Amino acid sequence: MGRTVVVLGGGISGLAGASFNALPISIKMESSERLGGWIRSVRGPNGAIFELGPRGIRPAGALGARTLLLVSELGLDSEVLPVRGDHPAAQNRFLYVGGTLHALPTGLRGLLRPSPPFSKPLFWAGLRELTKPRGKEPDETVHSFAQRRLGPEVASLAMDSLCRGVFAGNSRELSIRSCFPSLFQAEQTHRSILLGLLLGAGRTPQPDSALIRQALAERWSQWSLRGGLEMLPQALETHLTSRGVSVLRGQPVCGLSLQAEGRWKVSLRDSSLEADHVISAIPASVLSELLPAEAAPLARALSAITAVSVAVVNLQYQGAHLPVQGFGHLVPSSEDPGVLGIVYDSVAFPEQDGSPPGLRVTVMLGGSWLQTLEASGCVLSQELFQQRAQEAAATQLGLKEMPSHCLVHLHKNCIPQYTLGHWQKLESARQFLTAHRLPLTLAGASYEGVAVNDCIESGRQAAVSVLGTEPNS
Ligand SMILES: Cc1cc2nc3c(=O)[nH]c(=O)nc-3n(C[C@H](O)[C@H](O)[C@H](O)COP(=O)(O)OP(=O)(O)OC[C@H]3O[C@@H](n4cnc5c(N)ncnc54)[C@H](O)[C@@H]3O)c2cc1C
């Protein structure tokens, strides 16, 4: 009998990890009845698509290209909805500061011009950055790093907002080394972020395919799928089933214990199974509670990787118009502690507006506002989030009419937080796994990147480490 590899978690990381053909017989376990984890797309009454989790995947870089390769291998090319480089959703992003939407400057000319809310052209921040000495700390908060290199305005407006947009997190707590490794590395290697990004770009070898070439030629900024991004995990599931992988749904793993022969016993509610190797693609904090007593130091490191919640409010309006065209806007914490930003879904993907078409926007709520509410123990009702989101859409975008459709979802602990010193948690987890030769590989958003591309790569890397060689997917 071949080796049995059990993959825990049916989110995109676990699905990607299990999908490599060369992997020995694997069993996929998922606690809920649905696969895809945070990737979830639902249809409204007029056929419009509403994304409850991610809504766009970036094609850039080697990881972006690998995801496009996977899309082609799954036969999804004709479903791809690209946002081309000349499209407003690729070119325009906004910050909502002082009660006004400000377009973020693009191109050299944009950097040379005064660009409110910044008091001086951003060119000066760039020039100043080139002269700054290299930082000496092994890690630093995003805020401190940005303030030191680019000045207080860029730190408290741009980087604060970016951390809210990507991690729903606080730039004063998040780690530059783990959240934005390319910026950290650029400073370490070239003493300057700008020099590092300029000189270090384009070195990683990329896979090649017709879709990847098209994305490069048309300068896609992101892409989705016609029926929503959930088509990706659905296609992966079909692929896994066709390979004979048994996918167990509605089966939360309740514990892991080590057998005398170095195999795992994976306990489910009413049964158990044995595995030669486990790939964990469930959140680090969940895994920490399943590990046996012998792995207590590993459990301690994993339990320290926390996550924050986000309330996602999808709104659709009939006959309404946006004041600006772009991808969306972010809101710094100094402007509003609860509204992270608003995505203008209809601008990027009008094909998903339904019939009759209606304007779709998504309001992301979180930050210290949501954390305080969660800590207070008060009832977090759908009405509370809907009202807060409608107010934000009315004040920030002038959408004062009642939405024709509204979906509210509170995603608890959905985005892992790579806080200062995150790398040390990863290091101690790795050291424990190596020293004790545990047949366990970690994958998923908890470790080295939360974007869908990072998660797919983490699944691929997990398969590589189990196989000891590059898989032909
Ligand atoms: C609101 C939101 C918006 C986002 N927007 C974007 C975006 O636009 N672009 C982008 O690239 N990324 C985005 N992301 C990030 C990205 O979607 C996630 O980081 C990614 O989907 C996480 O995938 P995962 O497989 O690592 O984890 P998950 O999706 O969390 O999957 C883990 C799975 O494990 C299962 N599980 C948990 N416990 C157990 C157990 N005990 N036994 C068995 N199974 C278990 C869970 O049910 C879940 O299905 C967004 C995330 C959120 C929440």
PDB file of C-alpha atoms in Angstrom, residues 181-369:
ATOM      1  CA  PRO A 181       8.744  40.967   2.686  1.00  0.00           C
ATOM      2  CA  SER A 182       9.734  42.571  -0.631  1.00  0.00           C
ATOM      3  CA  LEU A 183      10.008  46.015   1.037  1.00  0.00           C
ATOM      4  CA  PHE A 184      11.937  44.576   3.974  1.00  0.00           C
ATOM      5  CA  GLN A 185      14.299  42.666   1.657  1.00  0.00           C
ATOM      6  CA  ALA A 186      14.760  45.681  -0.629  1.00  0.00           C
ATOM      7  CA  GLU A 187      16.050  47.704   2.315  1.00  0.00           C
ATOM      8  CA  GLN A 188      18.253  44.858   3.561  1.00  0.00           C
ATOM      9  CA  THR A 189      19.817  44.168   0.166  1.00  0.00           C
ATOM     10  CA  HIS A 190      19.949  47.596  -1.488  1.00  0.00           C
ATOM     11  CA  ARG A 191      19.657  49.965   1.520  1.00  0.00           C
ATOM     12  CA  SER A 192      16.629  51.566  -0.173  1.00  0.00           C
ATOM     13  CA  ILE A 193      13.118  50.346  -0.956  1.00  0.00           C
ATOM     14  CA  LEU A 194      13.072  52.199  -4.269  1.00  0.00           C
ATOM     15  CA  LEU A 195      16.465  50.928  -5.426  1.00  0.00           C
ATOM     16  CA  GLY A 196      15.653  47.422  -4.243  1.00  0.00           C
ATOM     17  CA  LEU A 197      12.333  47.309  -6.064  1.00  0.00           C
ATOM     18  CA  LEU A 198      13.900  48.742  -9.244  1.00  0.00           C
ATOM     19  CA  LEU A 199      17.014  46.565  -9.259  1.00  0.00           C
ATOM     20  CA  GLY A 200      15.463  43.405  -7.883  1.00  0.00           C
ATOM     21  CA  ALA A 201      12.453  43.312 -10.228  1.00  0.00           C
ATOM     22  CA  GLY A 202      11.956  40.619 -12.848  1.00  0.00           C
ATOM     23  CA  ARG A 203      14.556  38.150 -11.616  1.00  0.00           C
ATOM     24  CA  THR A 204      12.334  35.256 -10.560  1.00  0.00           C
ATOM     25  CA  PRO A 205      11.783  32.733 -13.361  1.00  0.00           C
ATOM     26  CA  GLN A 206       8.132  32.552 -14.375  1.00  0.00           C
ATOM     27  CA  PRO A 207       6.102  29.729 -15.862  1.00  0.00           C
ATOM     28  CA  ASP A 208       4.784  30.288 -19.377  1.00  0.00           C
ATOM     29  CA  SER A 209       1.367  29.707 -20.945  1.00  0.00           C
ATOM     30  CA  ALA A 210      -0.941  31.439 -23.408  1.00  0.00           C
ATOM     31  CA  LEU A 211      -2.983  32.895 -20.537  1.00  0.00           C
ATOM     32  CA  ILE A 212       0.147  34.175 -18.745  1.00  0.00           C
ATOM     33  CA  ARG A 213       1.387  35.791 -21.971  1.00  0.00           C
ATOM     34  CA  GLN A 214      -2.020  37.412 -22.488  1.00  0.00           C
ATOM     35  CA  ALA A 215      -1.999  38.759 -18.908  1.00  0.00           C
ATOM     36  CA  LEU A 216       1.467  40.251 -19.464  1.00  0.00           C
ATOM     37  CA  ALA A 217       0.642  41.700 -22.886  1.00  0.00           C
ATOM     38  CA  GLU A 218      -2.586  43.292 -21.651  1.00  0.00           C
ATOM     39  CA  ARG A 219      -1.012  44.359 -18.311  1.00  0.00           C
ATOM     40  CA  TRP A 220      -3.792  42.802 -16.224  1.00  0.00           C
ATOM     41  CA  SER A 221      -3.956  44.240 -12.719  1.00  0.00           C
ATOM     42  CA  GLN A 222      -6.222  41.461 -11.446  1.00  0.00           C
ATOM     43  CA  TRP A 223      -8.766  38.889 -12.624  1.00  0.00           C
ATOM     44  CA  SER A 224     -11.870  37.049 -11.483  1.00  0.00           C
ATOM     45  CA  LEU A 225     -14.007  34.253 -12.911  1.00  0.00           C
ATOM     46  CA  ARG A 226     -17.357  34.742 -14.637  1.00  0.00           C
ATOM     47  CA  GLY A 227     -19.313  32.834 -11.994  1.00  0.00           C
ATOM     48  CA  GLY A 228     -17.217  34.247  -9.146  1.00  0.00           C
ATOM     49  CA  LEU A 229     -13.925  33.135  -7.630  1.00  0.00           C
ATOM     50  CA  GLU A 230     -15.577  30.126  -5.985  1.00  0.00           C
ATOM     51  CA  MET A 231     -15.353  28.481  -9.417  1.00  0.00           C
ATOM     52  CA  LEU A 232     -11.657  27.923  -8.621  1.00  0.00           C
ATOM     53  CA  PRO A 233     -12.107  25.713  -5.518  1.00  0.00           C
ATOM     54  CA  GLN A 234     -15.059  24.018  -7.253  1.00  0.00           C
ATOM     55  CA  ALA A 235     -12.854  23.098 -10.232  1.00  0.00           C
ATOM     56  CA  LEU A 236     -10.123  21.891  -7.864  1.00  0.00           C
ATOM     57  CA  GLU A 237     -12.642  19.691  -6.084  1.00  0.00           C
ATOM     58  CA  THR A 238     -13.752  18.151  -9.403  1.00  0.00           C
ATOM     59  CA  HIS A 239     -10.087  17.564 -10.269  1.00  0.00           C
ATOM     60  CA  LEU A 240      -9.417  15.887  -6.903  1.00  0.00           C
ATOM     61  CA  THR A 241     -12.462  13.655  -7.115  1.00  0.00           C
ATOM     62  CA  SER A 242     -11.518  12.599 -10.651  1.00  0.00           C
ATOM     63  CA  ARG A 243      -8.124  11.528  -9.266  1.00  0.00           C
ATOM     64  CA  GLY A 244      -9.837   9.336  -6.682  1.00  0.00           C
ATOM     65  CA  VAL A 245      -8.947  11.494  -3.704  1.00  0.00           C
ATOM     66  CA  SER A 246     -11.555  10.973  -1.038  1.00  0.00           C
ATOM     67  CA  VAL A 247     -12.884  14.280   0.126  1.00  0.00           C
ATOM     68  CA  LEU A 248     -14.522  14.107   3.543  1.00  0.00           C
ATOM     69  CA  ARG A 249     -16.817  17.066   4.186  1.00  0.00           C
ATOM     70  CA  GLY A 250     -18.527  17.969   7.412  1.00  0.00           C
ATOM     71  CA  GLN A 251     -15.737  16.153   9.266  1.00  0.00           C
ATOM     72  CA  PRO A 252     -13.902  18.429  11.687  1.00  0.00           C
ATOM     73  CA  VAL A 253     -10.605  16.983  12.831  1.00  0.00           C
ATOM     74  CA  CYS A 254     -10.752  16.806  16.633  1.00  0.00           C
ATOM     75  CA  GLY A 255      -7.229  15.682  17.454  1.00  0.00           C
ATOM     76  CA  LEU A 256      -3.901  14.393  16.190  1.00  0.00           C
ATOM     77  CA  SER A 257      -1.830  11.817  18.030  1.00  0.00           C
ATOM     78  CA  LEU A 258       1.399  10.029  17.193  1.00  0.00           C
ATOM     79  CA  GLN A 259       1.434   6.249  16.939  1.00  0.00           C
ATOM     80  CA  ALA A 260       4.407   4.112  17.897  1.00  0.00           C
ATOM     81  CA  GLU A 261       5.457   3.651  14.223  1.00  0.00           C
ATOM     82  CA  GLY A 262       5.649   7.415  13.686  1.00  0.00           C
ATOM     83  CA  ARG A 263       2.292   7.565  11.910  1.00  0.00           C
ATOM     84  CA  TRP A 264      -0.489   9.959  12.791  1.00  0.00           C
ATOM     85  CA  LYS A 265      -3.856   9.025  14.179  1.00  0.00           C
ATOM     86  CA  VAL A 266      -6.296  11.639  12.930  1.00  0.00           C
ATOM     87  CA  SER A 267      -9.377  11.724  15.158  1.00  0.00           C
ATOM     88  CA  LEU A 268     -12.756  12.752  13.809  1.00  0.00           C
ATOM     89  CA  ARG A 269     -15.979  13.049  15.821  1.00  0.00           C
ATOM     90  CA  ASP A 270     -16.969   9.378  15.661  1.00  0.00           C
ATOM     91  CA  SER A 271     -14.044   7.705  13.936  1.00  0.00           C
ATOM     92  CA  SER A 272     -10.358   8.008  13.173  1.00  0.00           C
ATOM     93  CA  LEU A 273      -7.896   7.246  10.403  1.00  0.00           C
ATOM     94  CA  GLU A 274      -4.165   6.789  10.063  1.00  0.00           C
ATOM     95  CA  ALA A 275      -1.739   8.816   7.998  1.00  0.00           C
ATOM     96  CA  ASP A 276       1.949   8.662   7.138  1.00  0.00           C
ATOM     97  CA  HIS A 277       2.021  12.412   6.648  1.00  0.00           C
ATOM     98  CA  VAL A 278      -0.320  15.292   7.472  1.00  0.00           C
ATOM     99  CA  ILE A 279      -0.462  18.565   5.570  1.00  0.00           C
ATOM    100  CA  SER A 280      -2.231  21.076   7.786  1.00  0.00           C
ATOM    101  CA  ALA A 281      -4.023  23.808   5.823  1.00  0.00           C
ATOM    102  CA  ILE A 282      -6.281  24.866   8.699  1.00  0.00           C
ATOM    103  CA  PRO A 283      -5.615  28.054  10.708  1.00  0.00           C
ATOM    104  CA  ALA A 284      -2.501  27.836  12.936  1.00  0.00           C
ATOM    105  CA  SER A 285      -4.501  28.529  16.098  1.00  0.00           C
ATOM    106  CA  VAL A 286      -6.941  25.684  15.282  1.00  0.00           C
ATOM    107  CA  LEU A 287      -4.060  23.277  14.628  1.00  0.00           C
ATOM    108  CA  SER A 288      -2.426  24.294  17.919  1.00  0.00           C
ATOM    109  CA  GLU A 289      -5.435  22.897  19.764  1.00  0.00           C
ATOM    110  CA  LEU A 290      -5.323  19.559  17.930  1.00  0.00           C
ATOM    111  CA  LEU A 291      -1.647  18.726  18.513  1.00  0.00           C
ATOM    112  CA  PRO A 292      -0.602  16.070  21.037  1.00  0.00           C
ATOM    113  CA  ALA A 293       1.127  16.926  24.337  1.00  0.00           C
ATOM    114  CA  GLU A 294       4.543  15.916  22.892  1.00  0.00           C
ATOM    115  CA  ALA A 295       4.232  18.840  20.463  1.00  0.00           C
ATOM    116  CA  ALA A 296       3.443  21.466  23.122  1.00  0.00           C
ATOM    117  CA  PRO A 297       6.267  23.869  22.059  1.00  0.00           C
ATOM    118  CA  LEU A 298       4.963  23.771  18.471  1.00  0.00           C
ATOM    119  CA  ALA A 299       1.401  24.338  19.703  1.00  0.00           C
ATOM    120  CA  ARG A 300       2.598  27.357  21.709  1.00  0.00           C
ATOM    121  CA  ALA A 301       4.241  28.951  18.658  1.00  0.00           C
ATOM    122  CA  LEU A 302       1.156  28.329  16.494  1.00  0.00           C
ATOM    123  CA  SER A 303      -1.348  29.554  19.077  1.00  0.00           C
ATOM    124  CA  ALA A 304       0.431  32.935  19.074  1.00  0.00           C
ATOM    125  CA  ILE A 305      -0.604  33.491  15.423  1.00  0.00           C
ATOM    126  CA  THR A 306      -3.886  35.303  15.922  1.00  0.00           C
ATOM    127  CA  ALA A 307      -6.464  36.496  13.393  1.00  0.00           C
ATOM    128  CA  VAL A 308      -8.966  39.353  13.127  1.00  0.00           C
ATOM    129  CA  SER A 309     -12.593  39.402  12.008  1.00  0.00           C
ATOM    130  CA  VAL A 310     -14.099  41.341   9.108  1.00  0.00           C
ATOM    131  CA  ALA A 311     -17.756  42.127   8.417  1.00  0.00           C
ATOM    132  CA  VAL A 312     -18.340  42.026   4.661  1.00  0.00           C
ATOM    133  CA  VAL A 313     -21.400  43.930   3.458  1.00  0.00           C
ATOM    134  CA  ASN A 314     -22.311  43.512  -0.231  1.00  0.00           C
ATOM    135  CA  LEU A 315     -24.685  46.176  -1.521  1.00  0.00           C
ATOM    136  CA  GLN A 316     -26.435  46.514  -4.867  1.00  0.00           C
ATOM    137  CA  TYR A 317     -28.219  49.663  -6.056  1.00  0.00           C
ATOM    138  CA  GLN A 318     -30.504  50.081  -9.073  1.00  0.00           C
ATOM    139  CA  GLY A 319     -29.955  53.141 -11.259  1.00  0.00           C
ATOM    140  CA  ALA A 320     -27.170  54.513  -9.051  1.00  0.00           C
ATOM    141  CA  HIS A 321     -23.794  55.901 -10.146  1.00  0.00           C
ATOM    142  CA  LEU A 322     -20.433  56.213  -8.477  1.00  0.00           C
ATOM    143  CA  PRO A 323     -18.807  59.654  -8.193  1.00  0.00           C
ATOM    144  CA  VAL A 324     -15.477  58.198  -9.431  1.00  0.00           C
ATOM    145  CA  GLN A 325     -14.355  55.171 -11.448  1.00  0.00           C
ATOM    146  CA  GLY A 326     -11.682  52.918  -9.966  1.00  0.00           C
ATOM    147  CA  PHE A 327     -10.932  49.755  -8.023  1.00  0.00           C
ATOM    148  CA  GLY A 328     -12.183  51.230  -4.776  1.00  0.00           C
ATOM    149  CA  HIS A 329     -11.028  53.300  -1.852  1.00  0.00           C
ATOM    150  CA  LEU A 330      -9.316  52.671   1.454  1.00  0.00           C
ATOM    151  CA  VAL A 331      -9.967  54.542   4.669  1.00  0.00           C
ATOM    152  CA  PRO A 332      -7.122  55.227   7.148  1.00  0.00           C
ATOM    153  CA  SER A 333      -7.822  54.453  10.803  1.00  0.00           C
ATOM    154  CA  SER A 334      -7.561  58.161  11.683  1.00  0.00           C
ATOM    155  CA  GLU A 335     -10.559  58.863   9.406  1.00  0.00           C
ATOM    156  CA  ASP A 336     -12.847  56.030  10.518  1.00  0.00           C
ATOM    157  CA  PRO A 337     -11.908  53.252  12.947  1.00  0.00           C
ATOM    158  CA  GLY A 338     -14.497  50.834  11.510  1.00  0.00           C
ATOM    159  CA  VAL A 339     -14.698  51.236   7.724  1.00  0.00           C
ATOM    160  CA  LEU A 340     -11.619  49.617   6.165  1.00  0.00           C
ATOM    161  CA  GLY A 341     -12.603  50.533   2.641  1.00  0.00           C
ATOM    162  CA  ILE A 342     -15.154  50.121  -0.139  1.00  0.00           C
ATOM    163  CA  VAL A 343     -14.579  48.046  -3.273  1.00  0.00           C
ATOM    164  CA  TYR A 344     -16.374  49.208  -6.440  1.00  0.00           C
ATOM    165  CA  ASP A 345     -17.086  45.684  -7.724  1.00  0.00           C
ATOM    166  CA  SER A 346     -19.094  46.885 -10.726  1.00  0.00           C
ATOM    167  CA  VAL A 347     -16.205  48.922 -12.121  1.00  0.00           C
ATOM    168  CA  ALA A 348     -13.763  45.989 -12.197  1.00  0.00           C
ATOM    169  CA  PHE A 349     -16.262  43.289 -13.168  1.00  0.00           C
ATOM    170  CA  PRO A 350     -19.426  44.768 -14.768  1.00  0.00           C
ATOM    171  CA  GLU A 351     -20.089  41.307 -16.295  1.00  0.00           C
ATOM    172  CA  GLN A 352     -21.201  40.199 -12.808  1.00  0.00           C
ATOM    173  CA  ASP A 353     -23.820  42.943 -12.343  1.00  0.00           C
ATOM    174  CA  GLY A 354     -26.781  40.677 -13.226  1.00  0.00           C
ATOM    175  CA  SER A 355     -29.854  41.518 -15.249  1.00  0.00           C
ATOM    176  CA  PRO A 356     -31.195  44.160 -14.968  1.00  0.00           C
ATOM    177  CA  PRO A 357     -27.708  45.324 -13.982  1.00  0.00           C
ATOM    178  CA  GLY A 358     -27.247  47.086 -10.673  1.00  0.00           C
ATOM    179  CA  LEU A 359     -24.270  48.851  -9.145  1.00  0.00           C
ATOM    180  CA  ARG A 360     -22.410  46.540  -6.744  1.00  0.00           C
ATOM    181  CA  VAL A 361     -20.088  47.762  -4.007  1.00  0.00           C
ATOM    182  CA  THR A 362     -18.672  45.943  -0.984  1.00  0.00           C
ATOM    183  CA  VAL A 363     -18.075  47.690   2.322  1.00  0.00           C
ATOM    184  CA  MET A 364     -15.421  46.065   4.512  1.00  0.00           C
ATOM    185  CA  LEU A 365     -15.875  46.719   8.237  1.00  0.00           C
ATOM    186  CA  GLY A 366     -13.332  45.834  10.907  1.00  0.00           C
ATOM    187  CA  GLY A 367     -10.426  47.508  12.678  1.00  0.00           C
ATOM    188  CA  SER A 368     -10.489  48.700  16.275  1.00  0.00           C
ATOM    189  CA  TRP A 369     -14.237  49.445  15.962  1.00  0.00           C
TER     190      TRP A 369
END
